[in-house]
Coordinates of C-alpha atoms in Angstrom, one line a residue:
X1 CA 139.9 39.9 -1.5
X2 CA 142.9 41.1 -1.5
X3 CA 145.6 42.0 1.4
X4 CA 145.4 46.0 -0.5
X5 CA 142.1 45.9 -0.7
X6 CA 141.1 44.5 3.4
X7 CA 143.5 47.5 4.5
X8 CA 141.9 49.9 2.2
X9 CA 138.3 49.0 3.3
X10 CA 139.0 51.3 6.5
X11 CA 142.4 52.4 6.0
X12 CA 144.3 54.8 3.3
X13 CA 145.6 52.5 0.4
X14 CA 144.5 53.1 -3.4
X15 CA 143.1 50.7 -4.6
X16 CA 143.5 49.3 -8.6
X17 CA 141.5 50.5 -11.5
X18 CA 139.1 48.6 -12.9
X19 CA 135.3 48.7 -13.8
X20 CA 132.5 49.9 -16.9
X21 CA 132.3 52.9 -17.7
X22 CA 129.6 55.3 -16.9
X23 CA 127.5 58.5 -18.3
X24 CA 129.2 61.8 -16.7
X25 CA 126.7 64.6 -15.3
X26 CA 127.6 67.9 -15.6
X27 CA 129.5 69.8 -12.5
X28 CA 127.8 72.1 -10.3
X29 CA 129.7 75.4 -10.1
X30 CA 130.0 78.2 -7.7
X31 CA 133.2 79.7 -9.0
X32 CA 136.6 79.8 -6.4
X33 CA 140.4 79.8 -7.5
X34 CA 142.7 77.2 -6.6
X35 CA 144.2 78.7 -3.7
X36 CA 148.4 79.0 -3.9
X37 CA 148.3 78.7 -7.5
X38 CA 147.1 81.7 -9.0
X39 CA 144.8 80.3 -11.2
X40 CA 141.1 80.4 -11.9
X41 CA 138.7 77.5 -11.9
X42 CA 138.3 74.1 -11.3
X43 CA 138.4 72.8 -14.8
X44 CA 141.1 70.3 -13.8
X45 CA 139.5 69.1 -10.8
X46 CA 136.2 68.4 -12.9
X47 CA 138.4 66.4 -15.6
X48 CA 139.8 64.7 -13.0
X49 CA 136.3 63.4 -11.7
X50 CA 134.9 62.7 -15.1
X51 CA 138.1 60.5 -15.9
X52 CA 137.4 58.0 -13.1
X53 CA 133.9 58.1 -13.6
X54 CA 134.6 57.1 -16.9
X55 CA 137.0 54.4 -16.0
X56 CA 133.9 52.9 -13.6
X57 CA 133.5 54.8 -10.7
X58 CA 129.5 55.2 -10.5
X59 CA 129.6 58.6 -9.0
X60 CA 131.8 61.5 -7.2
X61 CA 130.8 64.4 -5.3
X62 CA 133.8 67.1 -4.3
X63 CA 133.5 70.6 -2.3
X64 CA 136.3 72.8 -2.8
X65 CA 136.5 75.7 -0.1
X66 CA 139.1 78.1 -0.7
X67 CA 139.8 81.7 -0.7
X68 CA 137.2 82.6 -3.2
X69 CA 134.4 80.9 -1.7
X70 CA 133.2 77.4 -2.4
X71 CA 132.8 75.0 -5.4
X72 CA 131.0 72.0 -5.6
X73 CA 131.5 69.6 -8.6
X74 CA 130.0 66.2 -9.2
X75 CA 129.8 63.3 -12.1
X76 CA 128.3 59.9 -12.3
X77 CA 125.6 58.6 -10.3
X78 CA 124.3 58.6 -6.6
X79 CA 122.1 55.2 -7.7
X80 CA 123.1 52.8 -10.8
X81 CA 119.1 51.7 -10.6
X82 CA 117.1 54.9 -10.6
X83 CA 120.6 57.4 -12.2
X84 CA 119.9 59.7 -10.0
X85 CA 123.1 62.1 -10.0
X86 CA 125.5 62.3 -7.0
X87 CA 124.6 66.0 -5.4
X88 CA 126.5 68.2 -3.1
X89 CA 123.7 67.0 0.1
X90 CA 125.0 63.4 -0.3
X91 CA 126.2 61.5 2.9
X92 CA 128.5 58.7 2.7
X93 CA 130.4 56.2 4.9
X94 CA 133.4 58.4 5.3
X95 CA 136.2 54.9 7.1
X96 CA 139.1 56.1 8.6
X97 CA 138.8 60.2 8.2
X98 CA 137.1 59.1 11.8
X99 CA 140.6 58.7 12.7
X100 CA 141.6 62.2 12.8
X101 CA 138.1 63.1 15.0
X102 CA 139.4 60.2 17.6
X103 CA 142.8 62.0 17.4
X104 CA 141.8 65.7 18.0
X105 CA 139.7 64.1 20.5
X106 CA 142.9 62.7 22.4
X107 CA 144.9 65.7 21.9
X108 CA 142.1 67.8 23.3
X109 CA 142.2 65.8 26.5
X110 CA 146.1 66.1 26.7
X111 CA 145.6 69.5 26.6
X112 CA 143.0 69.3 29.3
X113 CA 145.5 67.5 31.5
X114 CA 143.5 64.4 31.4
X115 CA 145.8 61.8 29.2
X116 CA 149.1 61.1 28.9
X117 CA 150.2 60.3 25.1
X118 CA 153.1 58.8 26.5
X119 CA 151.5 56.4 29.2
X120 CA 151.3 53.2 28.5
X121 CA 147.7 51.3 27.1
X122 CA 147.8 49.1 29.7
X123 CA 148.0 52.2 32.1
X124 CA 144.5 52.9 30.4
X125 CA 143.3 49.0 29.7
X126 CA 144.6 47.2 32.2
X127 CA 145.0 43.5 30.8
X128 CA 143.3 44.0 27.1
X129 CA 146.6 44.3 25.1
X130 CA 148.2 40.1 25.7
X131 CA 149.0 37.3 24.1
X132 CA 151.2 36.3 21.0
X133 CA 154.1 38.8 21.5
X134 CA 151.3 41.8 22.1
X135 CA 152.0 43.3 25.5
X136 CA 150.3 46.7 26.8
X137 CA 153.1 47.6 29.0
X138 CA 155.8 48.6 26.2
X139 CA 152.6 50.6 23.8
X140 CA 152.1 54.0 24.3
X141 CA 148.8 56.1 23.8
X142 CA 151.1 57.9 21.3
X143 CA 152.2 55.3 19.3
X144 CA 148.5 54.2 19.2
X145 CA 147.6 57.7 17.2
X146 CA 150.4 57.5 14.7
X147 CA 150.1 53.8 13.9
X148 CA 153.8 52.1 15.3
X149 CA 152.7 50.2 18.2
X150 CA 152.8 47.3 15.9
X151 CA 149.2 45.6 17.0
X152 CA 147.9 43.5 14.5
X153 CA 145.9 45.5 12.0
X154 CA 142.3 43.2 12.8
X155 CA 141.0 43.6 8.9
X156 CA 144.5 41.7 8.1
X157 CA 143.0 38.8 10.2
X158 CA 141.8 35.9 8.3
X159 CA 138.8 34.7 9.8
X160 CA 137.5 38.6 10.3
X161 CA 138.8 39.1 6.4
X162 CA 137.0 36.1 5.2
X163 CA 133.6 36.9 7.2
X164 CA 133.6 40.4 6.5
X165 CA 135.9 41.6 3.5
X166 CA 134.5 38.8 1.4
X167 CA 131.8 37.4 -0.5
X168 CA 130.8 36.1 3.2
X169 CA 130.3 39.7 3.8
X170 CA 126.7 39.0 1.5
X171 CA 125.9 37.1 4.1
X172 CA 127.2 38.5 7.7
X173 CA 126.7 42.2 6.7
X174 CA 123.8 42.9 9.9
X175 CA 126.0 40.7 12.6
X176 CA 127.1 42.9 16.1
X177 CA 130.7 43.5 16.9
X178 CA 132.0 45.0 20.1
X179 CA 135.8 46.5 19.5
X180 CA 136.5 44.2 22.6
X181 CA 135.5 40.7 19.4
X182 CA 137.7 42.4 17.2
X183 CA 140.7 43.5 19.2
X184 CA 140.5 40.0 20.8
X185 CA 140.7 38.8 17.1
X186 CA 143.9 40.8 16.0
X187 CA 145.6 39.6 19.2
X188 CA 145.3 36.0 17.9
X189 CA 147.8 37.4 15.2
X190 CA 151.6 37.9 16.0
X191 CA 152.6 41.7 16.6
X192 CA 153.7 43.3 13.4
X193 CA 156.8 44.5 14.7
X194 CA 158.7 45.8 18.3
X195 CA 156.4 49.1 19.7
X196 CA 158.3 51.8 17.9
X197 CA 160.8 50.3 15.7
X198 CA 158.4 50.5 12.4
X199 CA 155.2 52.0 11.0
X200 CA 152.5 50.2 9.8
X201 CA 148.7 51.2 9.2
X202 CA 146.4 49.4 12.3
X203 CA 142.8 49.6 12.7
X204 CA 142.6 47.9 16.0
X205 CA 145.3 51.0 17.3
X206 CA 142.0 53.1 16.9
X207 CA 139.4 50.9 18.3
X208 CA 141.9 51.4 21.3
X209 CA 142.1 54.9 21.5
X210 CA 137.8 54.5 21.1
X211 CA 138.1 52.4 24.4
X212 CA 140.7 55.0 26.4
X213 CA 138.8 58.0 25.5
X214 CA 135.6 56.2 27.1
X215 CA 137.7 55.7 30.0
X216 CA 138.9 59.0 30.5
X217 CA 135.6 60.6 29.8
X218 CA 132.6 58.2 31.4
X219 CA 131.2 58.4 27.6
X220 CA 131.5 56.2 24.5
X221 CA 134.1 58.0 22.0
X222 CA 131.1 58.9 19.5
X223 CA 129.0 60.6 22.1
X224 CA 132.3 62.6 23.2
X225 CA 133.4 63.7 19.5
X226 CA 129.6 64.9 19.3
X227 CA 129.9 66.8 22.1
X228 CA 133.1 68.3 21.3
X229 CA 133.7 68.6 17.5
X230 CA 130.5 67.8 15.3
X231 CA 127.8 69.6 17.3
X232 CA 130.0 72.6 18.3
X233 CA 130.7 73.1 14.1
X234 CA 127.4 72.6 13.2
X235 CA 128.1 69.0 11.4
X236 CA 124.6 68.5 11.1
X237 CA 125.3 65.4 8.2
X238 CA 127.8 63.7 10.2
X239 CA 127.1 61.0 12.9
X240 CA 128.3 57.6 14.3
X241 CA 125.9 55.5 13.4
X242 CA 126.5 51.8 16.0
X243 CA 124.6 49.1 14.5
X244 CA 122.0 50.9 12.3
X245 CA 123.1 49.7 9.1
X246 CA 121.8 52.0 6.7
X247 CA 123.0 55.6 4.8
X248 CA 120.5 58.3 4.2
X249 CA 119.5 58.2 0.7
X250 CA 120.1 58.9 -2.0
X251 CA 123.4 57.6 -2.3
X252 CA 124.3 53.9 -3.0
X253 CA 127.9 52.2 -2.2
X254 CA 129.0 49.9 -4.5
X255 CA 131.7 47.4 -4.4
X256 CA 133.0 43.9 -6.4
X257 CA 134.5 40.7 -5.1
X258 CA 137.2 38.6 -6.3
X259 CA 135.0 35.8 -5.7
X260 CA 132.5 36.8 -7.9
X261 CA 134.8 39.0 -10.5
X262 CA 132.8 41.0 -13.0
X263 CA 129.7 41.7 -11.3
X264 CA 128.6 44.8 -8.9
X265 CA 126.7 44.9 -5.8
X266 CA 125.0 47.0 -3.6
X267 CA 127.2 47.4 -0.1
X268 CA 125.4 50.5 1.2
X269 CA 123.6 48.5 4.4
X270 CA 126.3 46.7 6.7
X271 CA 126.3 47.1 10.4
X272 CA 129.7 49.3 10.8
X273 CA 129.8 48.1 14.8
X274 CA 133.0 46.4 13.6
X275 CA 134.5 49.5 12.2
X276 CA 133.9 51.4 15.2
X277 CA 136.0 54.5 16.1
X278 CA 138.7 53.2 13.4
X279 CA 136.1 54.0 10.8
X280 CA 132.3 54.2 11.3
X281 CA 131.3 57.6 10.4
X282 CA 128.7 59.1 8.2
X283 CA 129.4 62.6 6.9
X284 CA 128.9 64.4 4.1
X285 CA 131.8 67.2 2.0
X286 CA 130.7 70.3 3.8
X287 CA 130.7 68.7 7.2
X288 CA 134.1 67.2 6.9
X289 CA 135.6 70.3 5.2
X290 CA 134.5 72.4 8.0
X291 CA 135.7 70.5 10.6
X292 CA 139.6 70.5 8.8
X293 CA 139.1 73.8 7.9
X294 CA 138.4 74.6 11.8
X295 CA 141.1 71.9 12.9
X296 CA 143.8 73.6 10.4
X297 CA 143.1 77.3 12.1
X298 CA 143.2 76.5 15.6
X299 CA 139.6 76.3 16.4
X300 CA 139.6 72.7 17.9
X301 CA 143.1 72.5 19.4
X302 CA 146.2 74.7 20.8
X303 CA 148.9 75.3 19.2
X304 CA 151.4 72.7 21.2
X305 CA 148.7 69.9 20.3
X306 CA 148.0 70.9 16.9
X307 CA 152.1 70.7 16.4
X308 CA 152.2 67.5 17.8
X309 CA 149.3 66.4 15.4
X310 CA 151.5 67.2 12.4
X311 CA 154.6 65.7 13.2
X312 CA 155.0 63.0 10.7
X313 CA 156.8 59.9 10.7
X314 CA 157.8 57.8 7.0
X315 CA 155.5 55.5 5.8
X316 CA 158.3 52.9 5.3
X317 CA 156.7 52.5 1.3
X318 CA 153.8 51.2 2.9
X319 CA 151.6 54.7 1.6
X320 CA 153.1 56.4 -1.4
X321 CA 153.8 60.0 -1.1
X322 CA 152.7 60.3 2.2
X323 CA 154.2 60.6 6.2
X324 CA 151.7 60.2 9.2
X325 CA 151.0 62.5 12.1
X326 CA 148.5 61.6 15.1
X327 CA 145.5 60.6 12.8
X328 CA 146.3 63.1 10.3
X329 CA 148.0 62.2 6.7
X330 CA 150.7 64.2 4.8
X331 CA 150.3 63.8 1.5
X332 CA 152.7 65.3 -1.2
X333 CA 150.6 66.0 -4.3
X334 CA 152.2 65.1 -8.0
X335 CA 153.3 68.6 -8.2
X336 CA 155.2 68.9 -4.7
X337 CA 152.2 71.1 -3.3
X338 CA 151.8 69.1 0.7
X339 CA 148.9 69.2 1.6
X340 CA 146.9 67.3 5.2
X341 CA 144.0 65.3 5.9
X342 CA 142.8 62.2 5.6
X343 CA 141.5 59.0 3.3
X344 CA 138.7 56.8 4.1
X345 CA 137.5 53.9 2.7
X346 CA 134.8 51.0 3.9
X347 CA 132.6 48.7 1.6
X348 CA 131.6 50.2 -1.5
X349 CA 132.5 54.2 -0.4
X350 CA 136.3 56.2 -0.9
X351 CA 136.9 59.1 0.8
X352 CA 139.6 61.9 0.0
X353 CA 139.9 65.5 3.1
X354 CA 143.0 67.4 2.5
X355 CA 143.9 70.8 2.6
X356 CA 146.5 73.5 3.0
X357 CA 148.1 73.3 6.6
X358 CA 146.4 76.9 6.9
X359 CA 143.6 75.7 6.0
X360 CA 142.9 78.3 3.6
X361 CA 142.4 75.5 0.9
X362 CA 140.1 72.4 1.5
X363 CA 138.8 70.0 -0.6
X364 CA 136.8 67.1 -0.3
X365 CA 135.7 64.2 -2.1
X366 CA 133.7 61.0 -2.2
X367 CA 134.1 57.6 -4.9
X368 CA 130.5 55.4 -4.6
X369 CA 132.8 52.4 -5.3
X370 CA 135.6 50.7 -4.3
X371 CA 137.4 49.5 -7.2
X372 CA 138.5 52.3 -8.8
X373 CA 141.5 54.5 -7.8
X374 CA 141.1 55.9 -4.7
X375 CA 141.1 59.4 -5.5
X376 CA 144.6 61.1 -4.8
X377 CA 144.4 62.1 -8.0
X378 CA 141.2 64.8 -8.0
X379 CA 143.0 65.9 -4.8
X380 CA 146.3 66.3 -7.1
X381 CA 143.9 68.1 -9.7
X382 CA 142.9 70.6 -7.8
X383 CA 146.3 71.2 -5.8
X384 CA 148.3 71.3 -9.1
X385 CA 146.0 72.3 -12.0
X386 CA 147.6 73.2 -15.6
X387 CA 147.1 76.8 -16.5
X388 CA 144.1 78.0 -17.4
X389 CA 142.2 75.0 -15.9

């Protein structure tokens, strides 16, 4: 596979069109304006979905929440085999929006008075960040969150790339990882630049921040964002699943392989213990719009650490239209609108959370395949939709 394409699999990159196209069901509506614009309807937004459906996406469920309540639109197909359609209930594997529940996580215990942002990782890990120009001395916590510490990005990594990003993948998708395997791993590769003279997306800066918060707390990361975040919001659909390989049906994740070009297969089981707290999660479009909407408001973090959260740095190029925060993505729509969030993606599933920063406008989506688009564009649709859409 592809460089792109390894990053995307739990980072933020779009990934190319391609694909057969597929029969479109009809939305589900529940009628709400597009907040900020002043005008009615979703029309846009559903266009939107049916286009990349079309182009070979099998399915895509959004919720919008906004000032006139909530809509729910869908199109394509939650299962090629049986066609069942995608539905507003569906769970998926959500990849790196986990990043921004490990962040307001870490900002929560700054504001607690129990971690430094700028101490350094070793301060945290004694000894786990060495070797090859890595050194956990000169990292901060900080420039763990907003991705310019410059650790090897472990899904870059050839062997883990080859075993697991791959057709090898077919093959290896039940094995066990601890974050400790895969850190180790990155730190076989060079650093990919001095701590805080560049940006550049890295999973393993999040499997880190997994490992510090379950030093500062006495608990795994997952059991610690239950107990803060998912349970307090009622996220009833969203949990960290470990090893347990599967997704709640009815919902399929499909994916291709450049080894094996022009043929489709079924990615939904995989053991996401490699993904860990850099992109595990299973959640579903309610869940993950209630916990932005929340985050946006001030219901998960004061003001001083929800200011820090959205301080954004350039993306160097690296992600188009967009700066980065502390686990939280600024994205400029195509009409100039910003909107915040995050994008997800892992084998065969493409996730796309942003709002308004007052969170008065939230929509989320999610692609059952990985190789079309990655879905900016239904969020542009429903930020910047033509009159009378």
């Amino acid at each position: 596979m592809s460089r792109r394409l390894r990053t995307a699999l739990v980072g933020v990159t779009v990934i190319a069109a391609a694909g057969t196209a597929l029969l479109t069901t009809p939305a589900a509506a529940a009628g709400d304006g597009a907040a900020g614009t002043g005008r009615p309807g979703h029309g846009a937004t559903q266009a939107a979905m049916d286009t990349a459906v079309a182009a070979g996406v099998p399915g895509i469920v959004a919720e919008v929440r906004g000032t006139r309540g909530v809509w729910r639109g869908s199109s394509g197909v939650a299962d090629l085999s049986t066609r069942q359609p995608r539905g507003h209930r569906d769970q998926f594997r959500a990849g790196s929006v986990t990043k921004t529940l490990v962040a307001t996580v870490m900002l929560q215990l700054q504001a607690e008075g129990k971690a430094d942002l700028d101490a350094t990782v070793d301060h945290y890990l004694p000894g786990l960040v060495r070797g090859n120009g890595h050194d956990g001395t000169k990292i901060t916590v900080r420039q763990l969150l907003n991705h310019t510490s410059g650790i090897y990005n472990f899904t870059d990594d050839t062997t883990f790339a080859k075993k697991v990003m791959g057709i090898e993948f077919l093959e290896t998708r039940y094995d066990d990882w601890t974050p400790q395997q895969v850190i180790a791993l990155a730190l076989e590769n060079p650093p990919q630049f001095e701590p805080g003279t560049s940006w550049k997306y890295s999973n393993t800066n999040y499997l880190l921040l997994g490992l510090i918060i379950e030093k500062l707390t006495g608990r795994p990361y997952a059991e610690e964002i239950e107990r803060r975040v998912t349970r307090p919001l009622g996220m009833r659909s969203t949990r960290f699943p470990g090893t347990d390989p599967h997704v709640p049906a009815p919902t399929r994740h499909y994916s291709t392989f450049a080894e094996d070009p022009g043929k489709t297969y079924d990615v939904t089981e995989l053991n996401p213990s490699w993904a860990g707290a850099a992109g595990e999660m299973i959640s579903n479009t309610a869940d993950l719009n209630r916990f932005y909407t929340a985050l946006f408001r001030g219901g998960l973090l004061p003001p001083a650490q929800l200011r820090q959260m959205t301080t954004t740095l350039s993306t160097e190029g690296n992600l188009p239209r967009q700066r980065y925060g502390l686990g939280l993505i600024e994205y400029e729509t195509t009409c100039g609108v910003k909107v915040w969030g995050h994008s997800g993606g892992i084998h065969g599933s493409t996730t796309q959370a942003f709002g308004t920063r007052d969170g008065r406008h939230m929509i989320t989506l999610n692609f059952n395949g990985d190789w079309v688009g990655g879905g900016k564009n239904v969020v542009s649709a429903e930020f910047c939709p033509p009159r009378g859409a």
